[in-house]
Coordinates of C-alpha atoms in Angstrom, one line a residue:
X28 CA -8.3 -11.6 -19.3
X29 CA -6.6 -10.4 -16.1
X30 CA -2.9 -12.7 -15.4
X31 CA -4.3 -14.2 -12.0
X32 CA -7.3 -15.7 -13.1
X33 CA -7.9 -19.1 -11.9
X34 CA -5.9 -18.2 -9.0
X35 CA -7.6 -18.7 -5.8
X36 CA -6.3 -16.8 -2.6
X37 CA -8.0 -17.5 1.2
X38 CA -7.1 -14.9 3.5
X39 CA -7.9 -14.5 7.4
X40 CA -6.6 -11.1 7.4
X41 CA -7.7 -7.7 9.0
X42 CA -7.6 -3.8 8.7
X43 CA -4.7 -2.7 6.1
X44 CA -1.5 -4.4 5.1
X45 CA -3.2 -8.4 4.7
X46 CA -6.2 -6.8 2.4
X47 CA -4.5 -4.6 0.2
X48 CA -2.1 -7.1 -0.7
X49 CA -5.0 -9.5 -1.6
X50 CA -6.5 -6.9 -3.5
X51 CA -3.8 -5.9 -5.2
X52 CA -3.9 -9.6 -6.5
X53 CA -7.5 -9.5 -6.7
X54 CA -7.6 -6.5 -9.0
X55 CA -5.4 -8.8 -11.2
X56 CA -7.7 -11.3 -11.5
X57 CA -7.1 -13.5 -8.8
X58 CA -10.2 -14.9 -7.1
X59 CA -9.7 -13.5 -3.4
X60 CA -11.9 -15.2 -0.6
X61 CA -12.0 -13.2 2.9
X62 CA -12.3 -15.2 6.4
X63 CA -14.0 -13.0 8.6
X64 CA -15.2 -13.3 12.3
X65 CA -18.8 -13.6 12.5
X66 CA -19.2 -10.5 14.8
X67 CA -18.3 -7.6 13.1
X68 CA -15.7 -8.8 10.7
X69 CA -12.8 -7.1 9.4
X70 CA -12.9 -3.9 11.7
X71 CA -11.9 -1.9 8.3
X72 CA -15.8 -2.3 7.5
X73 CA -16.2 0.4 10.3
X74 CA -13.3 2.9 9.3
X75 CA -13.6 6.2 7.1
X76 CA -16.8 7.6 5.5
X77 CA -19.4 5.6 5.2
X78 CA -22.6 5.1 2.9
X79 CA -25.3 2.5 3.2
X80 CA -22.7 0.7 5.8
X81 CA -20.4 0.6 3.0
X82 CA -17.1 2.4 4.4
X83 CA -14.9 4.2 1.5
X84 CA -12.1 2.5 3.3
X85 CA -13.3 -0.7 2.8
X86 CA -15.1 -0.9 -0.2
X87 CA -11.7 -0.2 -1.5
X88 CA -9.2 -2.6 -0.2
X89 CA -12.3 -5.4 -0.7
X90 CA -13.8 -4.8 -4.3
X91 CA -13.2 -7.8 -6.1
X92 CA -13.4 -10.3 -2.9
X93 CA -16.0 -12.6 -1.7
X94 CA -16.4 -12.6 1.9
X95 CA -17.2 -15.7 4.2
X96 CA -17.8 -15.0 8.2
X97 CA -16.9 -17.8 10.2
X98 CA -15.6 -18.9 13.8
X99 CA -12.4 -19.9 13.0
X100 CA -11.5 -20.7 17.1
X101 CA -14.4 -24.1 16.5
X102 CA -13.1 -27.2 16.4
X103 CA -16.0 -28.4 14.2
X104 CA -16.3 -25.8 11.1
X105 CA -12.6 -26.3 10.9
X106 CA -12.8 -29.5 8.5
X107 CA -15.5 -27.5 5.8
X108 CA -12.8 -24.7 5.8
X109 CA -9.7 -27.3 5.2
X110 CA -11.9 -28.4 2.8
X111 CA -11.7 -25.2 1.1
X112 CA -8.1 -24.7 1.4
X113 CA -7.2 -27.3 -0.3
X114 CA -9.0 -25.3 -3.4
X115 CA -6.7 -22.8 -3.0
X116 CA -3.7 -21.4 -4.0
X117 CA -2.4 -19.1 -1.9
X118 CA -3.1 -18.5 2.5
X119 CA -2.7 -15.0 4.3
X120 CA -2.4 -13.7 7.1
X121 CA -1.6 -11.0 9.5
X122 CA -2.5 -12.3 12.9
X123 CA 0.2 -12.1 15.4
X124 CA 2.3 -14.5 15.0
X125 CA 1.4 -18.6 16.3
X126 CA -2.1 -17.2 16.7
X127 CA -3.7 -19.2 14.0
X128 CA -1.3 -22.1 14.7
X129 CA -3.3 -22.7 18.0
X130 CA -6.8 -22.5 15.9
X131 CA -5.4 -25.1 13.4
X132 CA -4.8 -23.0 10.6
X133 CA -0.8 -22.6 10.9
X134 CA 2.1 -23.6 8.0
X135 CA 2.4 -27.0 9.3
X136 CA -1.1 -28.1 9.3
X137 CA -2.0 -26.7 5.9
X138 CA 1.0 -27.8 4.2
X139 CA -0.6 -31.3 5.1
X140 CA -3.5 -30.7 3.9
X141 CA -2.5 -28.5 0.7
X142 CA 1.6 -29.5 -0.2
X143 CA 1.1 -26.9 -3.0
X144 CA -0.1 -24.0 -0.8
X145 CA 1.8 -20.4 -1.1
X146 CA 1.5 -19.5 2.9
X147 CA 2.3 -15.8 3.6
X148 CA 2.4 -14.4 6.9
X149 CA 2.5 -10.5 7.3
X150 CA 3.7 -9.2 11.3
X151 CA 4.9 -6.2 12.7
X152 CA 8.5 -6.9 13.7
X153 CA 8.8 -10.7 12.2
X154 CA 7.6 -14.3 13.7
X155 CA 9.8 -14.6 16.8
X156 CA 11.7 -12.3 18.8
X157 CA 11.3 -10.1 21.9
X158 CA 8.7 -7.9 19.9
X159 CA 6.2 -10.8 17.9
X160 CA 4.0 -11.0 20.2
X161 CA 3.1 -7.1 20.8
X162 CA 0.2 -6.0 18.4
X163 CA 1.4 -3.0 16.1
X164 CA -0.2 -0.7 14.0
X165 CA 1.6 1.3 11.3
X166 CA 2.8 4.9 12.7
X167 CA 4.9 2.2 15.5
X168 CA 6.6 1.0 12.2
X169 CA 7.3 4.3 11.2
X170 CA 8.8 5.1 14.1
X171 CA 10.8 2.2 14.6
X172 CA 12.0 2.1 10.8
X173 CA 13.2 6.0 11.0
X174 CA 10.5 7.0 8.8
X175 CA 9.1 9.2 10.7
X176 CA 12.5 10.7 12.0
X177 CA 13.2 11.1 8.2
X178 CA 10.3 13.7 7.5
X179 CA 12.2 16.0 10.8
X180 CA 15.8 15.7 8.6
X181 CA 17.1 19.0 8.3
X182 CA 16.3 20.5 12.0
X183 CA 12.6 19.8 11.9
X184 CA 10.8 17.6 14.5
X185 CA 10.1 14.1 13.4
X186 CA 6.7 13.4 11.7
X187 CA 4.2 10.8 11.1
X188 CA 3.7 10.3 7.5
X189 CA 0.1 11.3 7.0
X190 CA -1.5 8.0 5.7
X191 CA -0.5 4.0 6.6
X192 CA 2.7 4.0 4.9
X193 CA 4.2 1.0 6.6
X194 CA 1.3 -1.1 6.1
X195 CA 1.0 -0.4 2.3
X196 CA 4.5 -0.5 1.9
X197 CA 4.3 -4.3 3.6
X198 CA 0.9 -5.0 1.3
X199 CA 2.9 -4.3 -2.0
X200 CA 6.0 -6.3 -0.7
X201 CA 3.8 -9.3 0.1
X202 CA 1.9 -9.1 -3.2
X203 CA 5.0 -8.8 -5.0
X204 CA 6.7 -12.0 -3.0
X205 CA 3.3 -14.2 -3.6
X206 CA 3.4 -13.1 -7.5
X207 CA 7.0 -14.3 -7.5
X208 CA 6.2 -18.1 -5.4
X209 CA 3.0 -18.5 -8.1
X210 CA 5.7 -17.9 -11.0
X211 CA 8.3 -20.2 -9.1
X212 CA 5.6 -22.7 -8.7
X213 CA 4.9 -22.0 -12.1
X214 CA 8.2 -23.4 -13.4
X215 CA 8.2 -26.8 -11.1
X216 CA 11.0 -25.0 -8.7
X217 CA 8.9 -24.9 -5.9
X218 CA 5.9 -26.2 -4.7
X219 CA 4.3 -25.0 -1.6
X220 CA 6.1 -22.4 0.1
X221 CA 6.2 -20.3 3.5
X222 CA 6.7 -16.8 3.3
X223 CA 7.3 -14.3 6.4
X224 CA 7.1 -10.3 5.5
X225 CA 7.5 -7.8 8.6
X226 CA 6.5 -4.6 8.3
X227 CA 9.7 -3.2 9.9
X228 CA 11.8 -5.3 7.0
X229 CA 9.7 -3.8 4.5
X230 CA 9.5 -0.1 5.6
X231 CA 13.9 -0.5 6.0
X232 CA 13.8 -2.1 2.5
X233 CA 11.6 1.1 1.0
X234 CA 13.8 3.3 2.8
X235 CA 17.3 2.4 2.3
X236 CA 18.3 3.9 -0.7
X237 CA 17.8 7.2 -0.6
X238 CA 17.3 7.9 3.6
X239 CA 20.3 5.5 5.2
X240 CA 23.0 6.3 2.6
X241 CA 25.0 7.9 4.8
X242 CA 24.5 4.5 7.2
X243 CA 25.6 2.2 4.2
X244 CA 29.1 2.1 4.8
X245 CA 30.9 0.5 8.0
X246 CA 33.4 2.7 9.3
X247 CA 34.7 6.5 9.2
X248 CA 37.9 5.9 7.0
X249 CA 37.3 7.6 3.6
X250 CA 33.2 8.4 4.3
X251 CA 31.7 11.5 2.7
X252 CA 28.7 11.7 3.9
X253 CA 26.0 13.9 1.7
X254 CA 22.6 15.6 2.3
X255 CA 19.6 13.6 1.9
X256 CA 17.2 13.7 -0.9
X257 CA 14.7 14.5 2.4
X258 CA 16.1 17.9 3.0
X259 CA 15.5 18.9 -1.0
X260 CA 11.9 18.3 -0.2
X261 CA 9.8 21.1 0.5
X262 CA 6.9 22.7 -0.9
X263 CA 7.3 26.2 -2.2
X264 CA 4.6 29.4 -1.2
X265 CA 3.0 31.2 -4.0
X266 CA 1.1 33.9 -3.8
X267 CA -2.1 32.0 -4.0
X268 CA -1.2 28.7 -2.9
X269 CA 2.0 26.2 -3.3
X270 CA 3.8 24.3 -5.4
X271 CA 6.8 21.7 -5.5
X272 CA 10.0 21.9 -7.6
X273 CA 12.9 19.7 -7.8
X274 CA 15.7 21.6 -9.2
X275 CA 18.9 19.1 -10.2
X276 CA 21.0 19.8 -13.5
X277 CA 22.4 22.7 -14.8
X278 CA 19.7 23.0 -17.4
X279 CA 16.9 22.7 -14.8
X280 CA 19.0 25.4 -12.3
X281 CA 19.7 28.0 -15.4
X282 CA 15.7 27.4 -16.5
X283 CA 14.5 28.5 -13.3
X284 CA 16.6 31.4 -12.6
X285 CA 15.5 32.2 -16.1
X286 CA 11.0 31.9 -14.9
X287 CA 11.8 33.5 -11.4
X288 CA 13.4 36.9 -13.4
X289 CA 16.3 36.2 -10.9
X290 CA 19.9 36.1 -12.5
X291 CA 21.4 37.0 -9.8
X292 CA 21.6 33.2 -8.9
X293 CA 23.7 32.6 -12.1
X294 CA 26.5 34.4 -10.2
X295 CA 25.7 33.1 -7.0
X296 CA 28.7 30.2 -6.0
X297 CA 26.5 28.5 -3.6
X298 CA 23.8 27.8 -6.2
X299 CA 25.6 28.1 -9.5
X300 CA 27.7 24.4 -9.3
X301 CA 25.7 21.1 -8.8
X302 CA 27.6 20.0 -6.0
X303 CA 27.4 22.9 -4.1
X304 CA 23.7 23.4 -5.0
X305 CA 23.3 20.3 -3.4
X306 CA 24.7 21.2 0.1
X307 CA 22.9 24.7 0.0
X308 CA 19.5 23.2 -1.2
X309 CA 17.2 24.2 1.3
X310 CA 18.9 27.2 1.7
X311 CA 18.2 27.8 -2.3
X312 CA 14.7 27.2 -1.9
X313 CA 14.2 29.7 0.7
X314 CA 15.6 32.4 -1.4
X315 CA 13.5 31.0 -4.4
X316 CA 10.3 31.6 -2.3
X317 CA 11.2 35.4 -1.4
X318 CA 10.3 35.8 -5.2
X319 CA 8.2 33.2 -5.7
X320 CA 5.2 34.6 -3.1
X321 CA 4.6 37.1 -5.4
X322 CA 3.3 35.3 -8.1
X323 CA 0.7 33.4 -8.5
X324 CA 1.0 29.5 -8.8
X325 CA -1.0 29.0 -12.3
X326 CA 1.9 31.8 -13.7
X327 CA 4.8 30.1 -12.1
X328 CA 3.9 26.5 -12.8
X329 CA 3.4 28.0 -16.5
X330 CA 6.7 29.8 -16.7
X331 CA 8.8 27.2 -14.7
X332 CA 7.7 24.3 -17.2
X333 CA 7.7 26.5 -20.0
X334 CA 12.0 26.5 -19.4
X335 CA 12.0 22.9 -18.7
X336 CA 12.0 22.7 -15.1
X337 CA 9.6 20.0 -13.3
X338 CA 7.3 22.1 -11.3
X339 CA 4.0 21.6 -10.3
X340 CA 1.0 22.6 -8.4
X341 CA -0.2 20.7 -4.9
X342 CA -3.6 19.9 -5.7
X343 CA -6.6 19.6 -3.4
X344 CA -8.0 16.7 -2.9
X345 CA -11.1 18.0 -5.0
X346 CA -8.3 19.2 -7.3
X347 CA -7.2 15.7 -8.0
X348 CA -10.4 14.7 -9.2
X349 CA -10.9 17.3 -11.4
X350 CA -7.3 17.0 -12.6
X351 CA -7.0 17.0 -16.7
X352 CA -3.9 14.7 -16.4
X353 CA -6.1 12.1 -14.4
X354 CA -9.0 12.6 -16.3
X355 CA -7.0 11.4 -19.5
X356 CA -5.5 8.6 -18.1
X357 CA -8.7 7.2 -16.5
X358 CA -7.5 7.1 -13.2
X359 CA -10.5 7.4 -11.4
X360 CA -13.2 4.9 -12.3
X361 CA -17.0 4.7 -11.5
X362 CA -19.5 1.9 -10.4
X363 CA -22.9 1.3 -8.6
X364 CA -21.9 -0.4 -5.0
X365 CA -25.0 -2.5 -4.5
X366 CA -25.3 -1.1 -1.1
X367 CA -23.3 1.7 -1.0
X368 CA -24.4 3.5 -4.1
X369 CA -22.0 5.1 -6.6
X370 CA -18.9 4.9 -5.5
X371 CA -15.1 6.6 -7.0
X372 CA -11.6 4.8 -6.6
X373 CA -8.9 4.8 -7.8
X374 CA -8.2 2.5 -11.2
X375 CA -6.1 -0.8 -10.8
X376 CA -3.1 1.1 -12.1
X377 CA -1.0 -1.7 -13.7
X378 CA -2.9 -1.8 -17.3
X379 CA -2.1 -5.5 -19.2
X380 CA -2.4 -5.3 -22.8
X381 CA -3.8 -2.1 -23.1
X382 CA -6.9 -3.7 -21.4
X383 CA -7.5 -1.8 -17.8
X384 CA -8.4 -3.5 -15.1
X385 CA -12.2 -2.6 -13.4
X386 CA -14.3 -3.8 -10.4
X387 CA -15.5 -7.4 -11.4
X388 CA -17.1 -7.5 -7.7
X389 CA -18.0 -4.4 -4.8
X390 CA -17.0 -5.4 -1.7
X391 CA -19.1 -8.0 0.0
X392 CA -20.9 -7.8 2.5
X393 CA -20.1 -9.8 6.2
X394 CA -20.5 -13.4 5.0
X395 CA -22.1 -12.9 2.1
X396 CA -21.1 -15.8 0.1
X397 CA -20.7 -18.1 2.8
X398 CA -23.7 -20.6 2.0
X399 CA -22.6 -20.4 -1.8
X400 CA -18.6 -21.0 -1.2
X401 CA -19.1 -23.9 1.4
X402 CA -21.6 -25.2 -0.5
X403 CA -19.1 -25.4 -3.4
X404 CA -17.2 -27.8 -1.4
X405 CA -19.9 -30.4 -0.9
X406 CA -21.4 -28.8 2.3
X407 CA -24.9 -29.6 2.5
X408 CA -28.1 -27.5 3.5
X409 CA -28.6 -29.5 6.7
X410 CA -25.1 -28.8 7.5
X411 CA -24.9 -25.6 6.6
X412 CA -28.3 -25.2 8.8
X413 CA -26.4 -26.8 11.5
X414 CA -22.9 -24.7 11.4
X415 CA -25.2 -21.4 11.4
X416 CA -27.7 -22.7 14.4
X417 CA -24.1 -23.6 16.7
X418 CA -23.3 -19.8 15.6
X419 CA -20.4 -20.7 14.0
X420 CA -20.8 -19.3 10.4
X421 CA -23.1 -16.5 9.2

């Protein structure tokens, strides 16, 4: 048993951050119902490769959803879809902000209707301000967080990170804040409740610690500022291909020195004392690399862990999958997508009581249980005859 069964989540959300924080939920159980537009839905379903219209992309962030495509602008579907939010325990969405106010599905209308309901909203730069209204995808996040300014630290050019880091970042945070309001509810401290997540809040939040420490102090009086953790990481060249080291202690320092045949660092007094290591990091690595180019990456992994130093190699993508390490911890699960055939993802990786999690449902199709999930609520086959005639579910 998975801890968020018997929870019930309605979501009107589209393309990244919304649906992977539902189904990171959903891959714990909880019983995540999509409200799509009747059209072509979440545009997700029409982004990556694709098999059998099933998108790699989507059948991903939507396994273990059911999907219900409905016009959510028409006055009269509105009531059958109350109806089925007052089943629920938990709303989101990541329209821009007062967008589904004005279709009737705001905070204020479903609190009336549902006092108990868990409402999460995910925006770009927060619900009001001089930038709520503009629509934002993730690399403007990473610009306007310093993310990407913090790949360029060290005299490169700043840099996109290479996948939707701000979105997932803001998925996780809202998952994490609706796992907390069902525990509060939980304990009788709070009912309903009305959460706001921004995307810019969350990418600052990830960030802080390691990439603004030398912005966490007000004032110059008594500031040292220090290198950051940014500059320390960069892959290494090999003769056949690279790898990544992270060289801290003493130990670590004296082990590679040791697998690189170079004790000539020992001496050296920009390497040889931790703090000054630190400041000449970079500068270490490059001088690492003059040696390390001449021998192959399967002989310096081997050697460099064989003295205790964390070294490894930077897989392929093809690599990954044939990884021992993920093969033993069953990283990578299988299953037959109804329409898209067998498919590969990655495992739920949170394992409860030794019990891993699976794919209890493949992604749905556009509205696929639409006549089933309004039917649960008492609408009738004339009516739902009706609603689909007017062209206002599907």
């Amino acid at each position: 048993m998975q801890p968020l069964q018997g929870v019930r989540i309605i979501e009107v959300t589209t393309n990244a951050s919304g649906p992977l924080a539902t189904g990171l939920l959903a891959d714990q159980g909880a019983d995540v119902i999509r409200l799509e537009t009747i059209d072509i839905g979440d545009p997700s379903r029409h982004v990556g490769g694709v098999r059998g219209g099933v998108t790699g992309y989507n059948g991903y962030m939507n396994r273990n959803k059911r999907s219900i495509a409905v016009d959510l602008k028409d006055e009269g579907v509105r009531p059958y879809i109350h109806d089925l939010i007052k089943t629920a325990d938990v709303f989101v969405q990541n329209s821009r902000p007062g967008a589904l106010t004005r279709s009737g599905y705001g905070f204020d209308e479903l609190h009336k209707i549902n006092p108990d309901l868990i409402y999460l909203s995910i925006s770009g730069f927060g619900p009001d301000g001089p930038a709520a209204g503009l629509r934002v995808y993730d690399p403007i996040i990473q610009g306007a967080s310093g993310f990407s300014y913090a790949q360029g630290v060290g005299g490169d050019a700043p840099e996109l990170v290479k996948t939707i880091a701000s979105d997932k970042i803001a998925a996780y945070t809202a998952a994490q804040a609706i796992s907390s309001a069902l525990f509060a509810r939980e304990r009788g401290t709070i009912g309903g409740h009305k959460i706001e997540v921004s995307m810019l809040d969350a990418s600052l939040a990830f960030l802080w610690a390691d990439v603004y420490w030398n912005h966490s102090f007000v004032g110059d009086k008594g500031f040292q500022p220090k290198p950051l953790i940014s500059e320390f990481y960069r892959v290494v060249k090999t003769a056949d291909s690279y790898i990544t080291t992270i060289i801290v202690g003493d130990v670590e320092f004296k082990g590679a020195c040791k697998a690189l045949d170079m004790p000539e660092l020992l001496e050296d007094p920009r390497f040889n004392v931790l703090t000054e290591r630190f400041t000449n990091y970079g500068l270490m690595l490059g001088v690492i690399e003059q040696k390390a180019v001449s021998i192959t990456t399967a002989d310096l992994v081997a050697r460099m862990e064989a003295e205790g130093v964390p070294c490894g190699a930077i897989n392929t993508f093809d690599e990954v999958l044939d990884d021992p390490r993920v093969a033993h911890s069953g990283s990578i699960i299988e299953y037959d997508h109804p329409r898209g055939g067998r498919m590969r993802q990655a495992r739920p990786p949170a394992v409860f009581n030794d019990e891993p999690a699976g794919v209890r449902l493949p992604s749905p199709a556009l509205g696929e249980h639409t006549d089933e999930l309004l039917g649960s609520i008492g609408c009738s086959d004339d009516e739902l005859a009706k609603l689909r005639k007017a062209g206002v579910i599907a």
